[in-house]
Structure formats: C-alpha cells, structure tokens
Amino acid sequence: MIDQFVLVYADALGSFFTPEALFGVLIDGLAKASLYVMIASGLTLVFGLMGVLNFAHGSLTMFGAYLGGLVLVMTAGGSPTDPAALGGFFLGVVVVFGALGLLGGLLEWGLIRPIYDRPPLYQILLTFGLALILDEIARIVVMFYGIQPISSWQAALATKPAILGRTYDLGPTSVPGLDLFQIGFGLLTIGFIWAFLTQTRYGLYVRAGSQDAEMARALGIDVRRVFTVIFALGTGLAGVAGMLLAWDQSWGASVPLAAETLLPAFVVVIIGGLGTVRGTVVASVLVGMVDAMTTWWFNEAITFTGLPEMFLFLILVIVLAIKPQGFYGISEVGGH
Amino acid sequence: MALITREYARDHLIHLLVLAALAIYPAVYHVLTNGGAPTGMVALLPRVETMVAVLYFGLFAMSFDFISGYTGYLSFGHAAFYGTGAYFVVLVANGKVPLLAPETPFIWLLVLAGVLAAVLALVIGTFSFRLTGVYFAMITLGFAQVLYVFMRDWEYLGANPRDGIAVTGLTEGFRIGVPGVDSLSVAIGQLAGEPIDLFGSTLGASTVSYYAVGLVVVVCYIAMQRIIHSPFGRVMIAIRENEARARAIGYNTFYYKLGAFSMSAFFAGVAGGLFAGFRRSVTPENGYYFLVTGDALLASIIGGFGTLAGPLYGRLFDEGLREFLSKSGSGGGLLVFLRDSLGHPAMETVVIGGMTVGELVETFLNGHAPLYVGIVFVLFVLYVPNGMVGTVRDRLGGTCAKQLPAWLSDRLTAIVTAIRERVSGVRH
C-alpha cells in the first residue's frame, strides 16, 4: 500500500519535471494569474484609497458576467462567427464597464459617502449588506427569465468563438486559445491601471490620496470626488472581470460566482498587501502558479478534490503568519 | 443581605421577563394557531421549530459578538468553531471518532465539542492575534475556509462529504438533561425527539426540544454574561476601546485576547453541537462556510453589536422574516395568508406586465428573504448603527438590565399617579 503510494508519487514527480508539464503549468498559471488580477485589481484600488474592503465586489463581478453574457448572446446569436463573437466581446467590455461603473459610482455616492466619518467597520458592513441585496436581485431576475441561477449560464458559454476554443502548438506543448486570450487581456488591464495611476492627473490624486487623504484634501484636491471615481473604476473593473469569466468553462455566469470570486480576490489583495497594485500583481502570479500546480497534481496523483482551493487559503494563512502586512503592505493602511 | 438580594433581583428583572416571555411562547403559539386569532398575526409568528433554530444559532451569534463586539477583533472565521462542534457530534454518533462510543451522553458531547473548539481557537488565535483589523479578520477567514474545503472533500467523513453528513448509526434522539438518567433527560429533534405528558397536556417533540435547547442556551448566556461583567470582561472592553492604553496599564493583552477568543469558541462549539443534535445532520455549507459567520454578523448588527443578548433578537428577526417569506409557507407565511384573506380571484388579478398578484408575490417575495434582510441590514448600518438593543441602551443611558426596571417603575408610578388623580377628581 505504502509502496504503491510512493510509486505513484515518484511517477508523478518524474512526469512533473518534464518540459511539457512545466510549460503547461506555467501557461495555465499565467492564465489563472490574469483572472486573479482582473477580479482583484478593482478591490485593491478601492481599498488602497478609501480603506473600504468591498464585500460587494464579487457580486459586481457576477453582475458583469451576466450583463456581459447578455451582450454576447445578443450580438453573436445562435452560431457565433469569430469576428462577431470577438466584436461582441469588446462591445460587451465597454457596456459592462460603463454600466457597472455607473452603478458603483451611484452606490458610493448614495450609501457609502454618508458614513465615511464612522469607524471603517461600518463601511465594510454596508458593502456586506449590499452583497446580499445584489445577489438576491440577480437571482430574482435570472429566475424570472427561466435561467438556472446555480449552474453556469450555458448560452453565454456557447458564444465562445472557435479560435479561442481550439488549442495552439506553442513550444513543447499545445495551449488552449482561451488561456492566451486571458493572459493578453490581463496584461492589457495591468497596463491600463499602471498608465492610469502614473500618467494621468487623476492617478496622481489617487496615489496622493492613498498616502495621506487629509493632506491631499488640504492641498485642494476634492478627495470625495476622487473616491467616487475610483469606486466606479473599481466596480467597472470587477464587471469586466466577470465578463471575461463568462467564457471560461470552470467559472461561467452564475449567482454563486459572487462568492467564488470574492474569496480569491480577498486572498490576492490581502497577501499582496492591502492597497498596493504591485503587491496584487505579484500575489496574483503566486496564487495563479500554486493553483495551476496543485491542479496538475490533483489531476495526476492526489485524489483530494479540494486541493487547489485549500491551497488558496493555506497561502493566505501562511503569508499572513510570516508577513503580517502581506508582501508590500504598510501597517497604516487598513490598520484598524 | 436582603438589600443585596433585592438589588440583584432588580438587576436581573429584565432577564427574568425575557425568560418568561420565551417560556410561554410555545403555549401562546399553540393557543393562537388553534384559536380564533387573526390569520395575519399567525402568519407573522415563527413556528416552534424555527424558534429552536433561533435559539441555537442565536447562541452562535452571541459567541461571535462576545469576541467581535467586546474586544473589537472581528472573528470572520467563527464558523470554524460552529462547524467543528456540529461535525463532532454527528461523527461521534456515527462511530467515526476514536475513543468515543456512539452512545456517549449528548451533554458530554456538547462539553467536548466546546472544548475541541476552544483548543482549535487557541491554535488559530496564537497565529492570528499577532495581526489587527482587517488582517485579523482575513486570517481567521483563511483558517475557517481551509477547514471548510477539508471537511467538504475528506472522504473519511461519509459517502458523499460534499452533501454533508447525517446521523446514521443512532436511531434514538440526543438527550439533554442529567447524563445517563433517562427520567431526568429529554430527547431532542424534529423526528427523534419525544413528546412528553406534563400536567395532563402533551408537549410535542418540537416544544420539548425548544425547552431543552433553550435551557442549554440560557446557561451559556449566563456564563458569558458573568464573564463580561467580571474583571476579565472589563479588560476585553478596555482592549476594544484602546488597546495601547490597556497594555500600558500592564495587561498582557495577547493572553486576554486569546482567552476571550477561546471562550467564545467554546460557546460556538456548543451551539454547533446543539444544531447538529437537533437537526441530526450537517453540511459544509451550513457548518463551516464563511456565510455562516456572515449570518452571525447580520444578527449581531441588527440586534446590537457589543450587546450580548442583541444577536439573539437579531437572529429572531432574520429567521422570522425568512419564514414569513418562505416558499412552502407551512407555518402560515405571507403567501398562505394572502391566499386565505384575499381569495382566489384577487390573487389572479393582473397588475402590471400581465403578471397576477400571486405571480408577483411568487417572483419577488417568496424565497427571496435575503433581499429584504439585506435591505433592513443596510438601513440598520446607515440609521441604527447600534442595533436594536444598543439603541435602547443609548436611550436609557445604561445597560438594559440596569436601566429598564427604573424606567418601567417610573412609567408605572406615573400611570398610577395619573389614575389616582383622575379617580380622586371623579370623587370630588
């Protein structure tokens, strides 16, 4: 029995350290890292600036998945051609970003702004209540149109174009097209956020506000408006992340997607150090790689189904036990 | 001596009143549902089974509030202790825990479940209390989620651990009372519980469970209440108000926090054990998942964060609303009430967009209680941040136990004086 165990593991270890397997894990890990960056970057921006850990972030991602899926289904119709589907996707990105950004801005302006002078716990609690409301609204609407809220929305999944559905020979192994698409989209998003933070005036305000909101206000920056804009940007990013997930077989648009994306987003944001975009990117790569690796091990040798998910939270616990502020965190942010 | 006793009784008058109200609830419910009470009122009243759930989950919410509301450290992984208590009871009953026979008396199981949770809290707390604020909440969440995934996929637990585990080995109900003495203990459970004949009337299984579970919950509440009012509890509050200052006076706050965390986990474990004992099954989703902690947070905020009894009322509100908007409507509920009071034609009236009243209720209300609980929760956060009990406390200028009797006697005296004046006015 023990011999057999050792044999299986030795075998798996041998096949793990082959170029094919390692390269496959690398690509898979990068694709997962891109998804994690997508679902966590908005959360990180909002937290870094305002110290609000947004519990409704996952729900907004789920909204984005459904809304994006709706755009895809409407533009691509029954049998999508590649250009139509891709065009629909980028149209969807614009629609989702706009709609979710507007929703986020309204929520911040109407609900969170009145309680900034309270202890930070109350802002977190408020977003927790919002998450409940948004999830249930989604369930009502989805059920009204006769779609199963628990399982992935198949019609949206089916609009995935053929060029992303097939695999490509790349180096020692063949890679799914969707993985490459996700990596590209993730890089694009990181570039977009980087450019926003370092090249625009608003980005400057945001960086100033994250370091010292009071000082920034004293220097004449309307910090409240910056808050609203960043919250809108954060929810817009959450929505676009959801849109990207609507094509992914292992995620898909569903109501439980809210909790499924919220928890990894928390993990990534926390271990990166709350509020630093750089930390979030590094943490995404780490979590993505560990996720890909444990998924490979689960497929090859270990029969424990929850392995990748358990490692996700183990990383959180281990990193916080060793570095209590995460990789790049400063103790002032979120030190409440 | 007599003076001390009287003051003591006065301090606990409100406790006694609440206890009395809880004690007569099954009788009131029985009379109202079988008597000629208006259906609207019956639809609002939670069933006795639901009240059992209010009690054990209320205990869990109180234990959550014990650490989070009193020391200010948000224990967002508190479900770990609730789930551990629940899984422990079911696993022992299924003979899956070494050294413990399935027939071990339930009371011992509850104590052991609490101890197990307390030990787990010592381990988690040793790592977690090096952190503060959001980081503390997140590392406890991480621990709880690791346990959640582990218990969801560990095949040793049962045939299909994803769907949870149920008591399979034992047929008779778990007994609360003096361990080993059948005549001094009662079995709990919806089906496994046994009715009892008392003073010529029969108490149903749910009612018996209600009193038995309620007894344990009250004992736990008193224990927590005493801890809060002890010097140890004062240090907990000092940590919440200003930890640096508490440390400066010379308290080793780390050990106080760890101790409070462990105690709170003990009661969470007992609550989980009661839950499993009554329901006889547990799933990863209703034991370990982070939304279980979310429900406790909800109850605490609505009832009053940092007031020990508040979470129980918060949970009562939550469960009451859920049942009122439940799909089956077996306890009355909104749909049954509307059907009965409006009649068939009214329910078929088309209102907007070709939808009838019945369809509207079906679409927007039934089974969607989380939406309305969420709205109430947001309103509480915005406008009643101290919750129900906390707001009453603020109004009275002190804890309810201390101030309510004085307030009541003031009002009573005023009313009596008014009546006396009127009576004497009539006489003159």
Short mmCIF file of N, CA and C in Angstrom, two decimals, chain A residues 237-304:
data_model
loop_
_atom_site.label_atom_id
_atom_site.label_comp_id
_atom_site.label_asym_id
_atom_site.label_seq_id
_atom_site.Cartn_x
_atom_site.Cartn_y
_atom_site.Cartn_z
N LEU A 237 -14.06 47.58 -13.24
CA LEU A 237 -13.08 46.52 -13.42
C LEU A 237 -13.64 45.18 -12.97
N ALA A 238 -14.37 45.19 -11.85
CA ALA A 238 -14.99 43.96 -11.37
C ALA A 238 -15.93 43.39 -12.44
N GLY A 239 -16.71 44.28 -13.05
CA GLY A 239 -17.65 43.84 -14.08
C GLY A 239 -16.94 43.24 -15.28
N VAL A 240 -15.87 43.90 -15.73
CA VAL A 240 -15.13 43.39 -16.89
C VAL A 240 -14.53 42.02 -16.57
N ALA A 241 -14.03 41.86 -15.33
CA ALA A 241 -13.52 40.56 -14.92
C ALA A 241 -14.60 39.50 -15.07
N GLY A 242 -15.81 39.84 -14.63
CA GLY A 242 -16.91 38.90 -14.75
C GLY A 242 -17.19 38.54 -16.20
N MET A 243 -17.11 39.55 -17.06
CA MET A 243 -17.33 39.33 -18.49
C MET A 243 -16.31 38.32 -19.03
N LEU A 244 -15.06 38.46 -18.60
CA LEU A 244 -14.02 37.54 -19.05
C LEU A 244 -14.30 36.12 -18.57
N LEU A 245 -14.93 36.01 -17.39
CA LEU A 245 -15.20 34.70 -16.81
C LEU A 245 -16.37 34.00 -17.50
N ALA A 246 -17.22 34.79 -18.19
CA ALA A 246 -18.43 34.21 -18.78
C ALA A 246 -18.09 33.18 -19.87
N TRP A 247 -16.87 33.25 -20.43
CA TRP A 247 -16.47 32.28 -21.46
C TRP A 247 -15.72 31.08 -20.89
N ASP A 248 -15.35 31.17 -19.59
CA ASP A 248 -14.49 30.15 -19.00
C ASP A 248 -15.34 29.00 -18.45
N GLN A 249 -15.04 27.79 -18.93
CA GLN A 249 -15.83 26.63 -18.54
C GLN A 249 -15.84 26.43 -17.02
N SER A 250 -14.71 26.71 -16.35
CA SER A 250 -14.64 26.40 -14.93
C SER A 250 -15.23 27.52 -14.06
N TRP A 251 -15.62 28.64 -14.67
CA TRP A 251 -16.31 29.68 -13.89
C TRP A 251 -17.73 29.84 -14.44
N GLY A 252 -17.90 30.62 -15.50
CA GLY A 252 -19.24 30.79 -16.08
C GLY A 252 -20.10 31.73 -15.26
N ALA A 253 -21.13 32.31 -15.91
CA ALA A 253 -22.01 33.23 -15.20
C ALA A 253 -23.00 32.44 -14.36
N SER A 254 -22.97 32.67 -13.03
CA SER A 254 -23.95 32.07 -12.12
C SER A 254 -24.00 32.94 -10.88
N VAL A 255 -25.06 32.77 -10.09
CA VAL A 255 -25.16 33.61 -8.89
C VAL A 255 -24.07 33.27 -7.86
N PRO A 256 -23.76 31.98 -7.63
CA PRO A 256 -22.67 31.70 -6.67
C PRO A 256 -21.31 32.22 -7.11
N LEU A 257 -21.19 32.66 -8.37
CA LEU A 257 -19.92 33.23 -8.83
C LEU A 257 -19.50 34.38 -7.92
N ALA A 258 -20.47 35.06 -7.33
CA ALA A 258 -20.16 36.19 -6.46
C ALA A 258 -19.22 35.78 -5.33
N ALA A 259 -19.59 34.71 -4.61
CA ALA A 259 -18.74 34.26 -3.50
C ALA A 259 -17.48 33.59 -4.03
N GLU A 260 -17.62 32.90 -5.18
CA GLU A 260 -16.46 32.18 -5.73
C GLU A 260 -15.35 33.13 -6.15
N THR A 261 -15.70 34.34 -6.59
CA THR A 261 -14.65 35.28 -6.97
C THR A 261 -14.26 36.19 -5.81
N LEU A 262 -15.19 36.43 -4.89
CA LEU A 262 -14.88 37.33 -3.78
C LEU A 262 -13.73 36.78 -2.93
N LEU A 263 -13.80 35.48 -2.61
CA LEU A 263 -12.80 34.93 -1.71
C LEU A 263 -11.40 34.93 -2.32
N PRO A 264 -11.20 34.44 -3.58
CA PRO A 264 -9.86 34.56 -4.17
C PRO A 264 -9.39 36.01 -4.26
N ALA A 265 -10.33 36.93 -4.56
CA ALA A 265 -9.94 38.34 -4.65
C ALA A 265 -9.42 38.82 -3.30
N PHE A 266 -10.12 38.44 -2.22
CA PHE A 266 -9.63 38.80 -0.88
C PHE A 266 -8.24 38.26 -0.65
N VAL A 267 -8.05 36.97 -0.97
CA VAL A 267 -6.76 36.32 -0.73
C VAL A 267 -5.66 37.09 -1.45
N VAL A 268 -5.89 37.37 -2.75
CA VAL A 268 -4.88 38.04 -3.54
C VAL A 268 -4.58 39.43 -2.98
N VAL A 269 -5.63 40.17 -2.66
CA VAL A 269 -5.45 41.54 -2.19
C VAL A 269 -4.73 41.55 -0.83
N ILE A 270 -5.13 40.63 0.04
CA ILE A 270 -4.55 40.63 1.39
C ILE A 270 -3.08 40.23 1.35
N ILE A 271 -2.74 39.14 0.63
CA ILE A 271 -1.35 38.72 0.69
C ILE A 271 -0.46 39.65 -0.13
N GLY A 272 -1.02 40.37 -1.07
CA GLY A 272 -0.22 41.36 -1.79
C GLY A 272 0.09 42.56 -0.92
N GLY A 273 -0.68 42.72 0.12
CA GLY A 273 -0.54 43.93 0.94
C GLY A 273 -1.68 44.83 0.52
N LEU A 274 -2.60 45.07 1.43
CA LEU A 274 -3.82 45.79 1.06
C LEU A 274 -3.50 47.13 0.42
N GLY A 275 -4.02 47.33 -0.77
CA GLY A 275 -3.94 48.64 -1.35
C GLY A 275 -2.77 48.89 -2.28
N THR A 276 -1.88 47.92 -2.48
CA THR A 276 -0.82 48.17 -3.44
C THR A 276 -1.09 47.36 -4.70
N VAL A 277 -1.08 48.05 -5.85
CA VAL A 277 -1.35 47.37 -7.11
C VAL A 277 -0.22 46.40 -7.43
N ARG A 278 1.03 46.85 -7.13
CA ARG A 278 2.17 45.98 -7.41
C ARG A 278 2.05 44.67 -6.62
N GLY A 279 1.70 44.79 -5.33
CA GLY A 279 1.52 43.61 -4.49
C GLY A 279 0.45 42.69 -5.05
N THR A 280 -0.62 43.29 -5.56
CA THR A 280 -1.71 42.48 -6.10
C THR A 280 -1.24 41.69 -7.31
N VAL A 281 -0.43 42.32 -8.17
CA VAL A 281 0.05 41.61 -9.35
C VAL A 281 0.96 40.46 -8.93
N VAL A 282 1.89 40.73 -8.02
CA VAL A 282 2.81 39.68 -7.56
C VAL A 282 2.01 38.54 -6.92
N ALA A 283 1.05 38.90 -6.05
CA ALA A 283 0.25 37.89 -5.37
C ALA A 283 -0.56 37.08 -6.37
N SER A 284 -1.08 37.73 -7.41
CA SER A 284 -1.86 37.01 -8.42
C SER A 284 -1.01 35.96 -9.09
N VAL A 285 0.23 36.34 -9.44
CA VAL A 285 1.10 35.38 -10.11
C VAL A 285 1.39 34.21 -9.17
N LEU A 286 1.70 34.53 -7.91
CA LEU A 286 1.97 33.46 -6.95
C LEU A 286 0.77 32.52 -6.81
N VAL A 287 -0.40 33.11 -6.57
CA VAL A 287 -1.60 32.29 -6.35
C VAL A 287 -1.95 31.53 -7.63
N GLY A 288 -1.82 32.19 -8.78
CA GLY A 288 -2.11 31.52 -10.05
C GLY A 288 -1.21 30.32 -10.27
N MET A 289 0.09 30.50 -9.98
CA MET A 289 1.04 29.41 -10.18
C MET A 289 0.75 28.25 -9.23
N VAL A 290 0.52 28.57 -7.95
CA VAL A 290 0.23 27.50 -6.99
C VAL A 290 -1.06 26.79 -7.38
N ASP A 291 -2.03 27.56 -7.83
CA ASP A 291 -3.31 26.99 -8.27
C ASP A 291 -3.08 26.02 -9.43
N ALA A 292 -2.30 26.46 -10.43
CA ALA A 292 -2.04 25.61 -11.60
C ALA A 292 -1.29 24.36 -11.20
N MET A 293 -0.32 24.53 -10.29
CA MET A 293 0.49 23.40 -9.86
C MET A 293 -0.36 22.39 -9.10
N THR A 294 -1.14 22.86 -8.14
CA THR A 294 -1.96 21.93 -7.36
C THR A 294 -3.03 21.28 -8.23
N THR A 295 -3.53 22.02 -9.22
CA THR A 295 -4.50 21.42 -10.14
C THR A 295 -3.85 20.27 -10.91
N TRP A 296 -2.62 20.50 -11.35
CA TRP A 296 -1.90 19.44 -12.07
C TRP A 296 -1.73 18.23 -11.17
N TRP A 297 -1.30 18.46 -9.93
CA TRP A 297 -1.08 17.35 -9.00
C TRP A 297 -2.38 16.62 -8.70
N PHE A 298 -3.45 17.37 -8.61
CA PHE A 298 -4.74 16.72 -8.37
C PHE A 298 -5.12 15.84 -9.56
N ASN A 299 -4.86 16.35 -10.77
CA ASN A 299 -5.22 15.56 -11.95
C ASN A 299 -4.36 14.31 -12.08
N GLU A 300 -3.11 14.39 -11.63
CA GLU A 300 -2.18 13.30 -11.89
C GLU A 300 -2.07 12.31 -10.74
N ALA A 301 -2.00 12.79 -9.51
CA ALA A 301 -1.62 11.87 -8.43
C ALA A 301 -2.52 11.93 -7.20
N ILE A 302 -2.90 13.12 -6.78
CA ILE A 302 -3.58 13.23 -5.49
C ILE A 302 -5.08 13.20 -5.71
N THR A 303 -5.78 12.40 -4.93
CA THR A 303 -7.21 12.23 -5.18
C THR A 303 -8.06 13.23 -4.42
N PHE A 304 -7.45 14.08 -3.60
CA PHE A 304 -8.23 15.02 -2.79
C PHE A 304 -8.76 16.16 -3.67
#
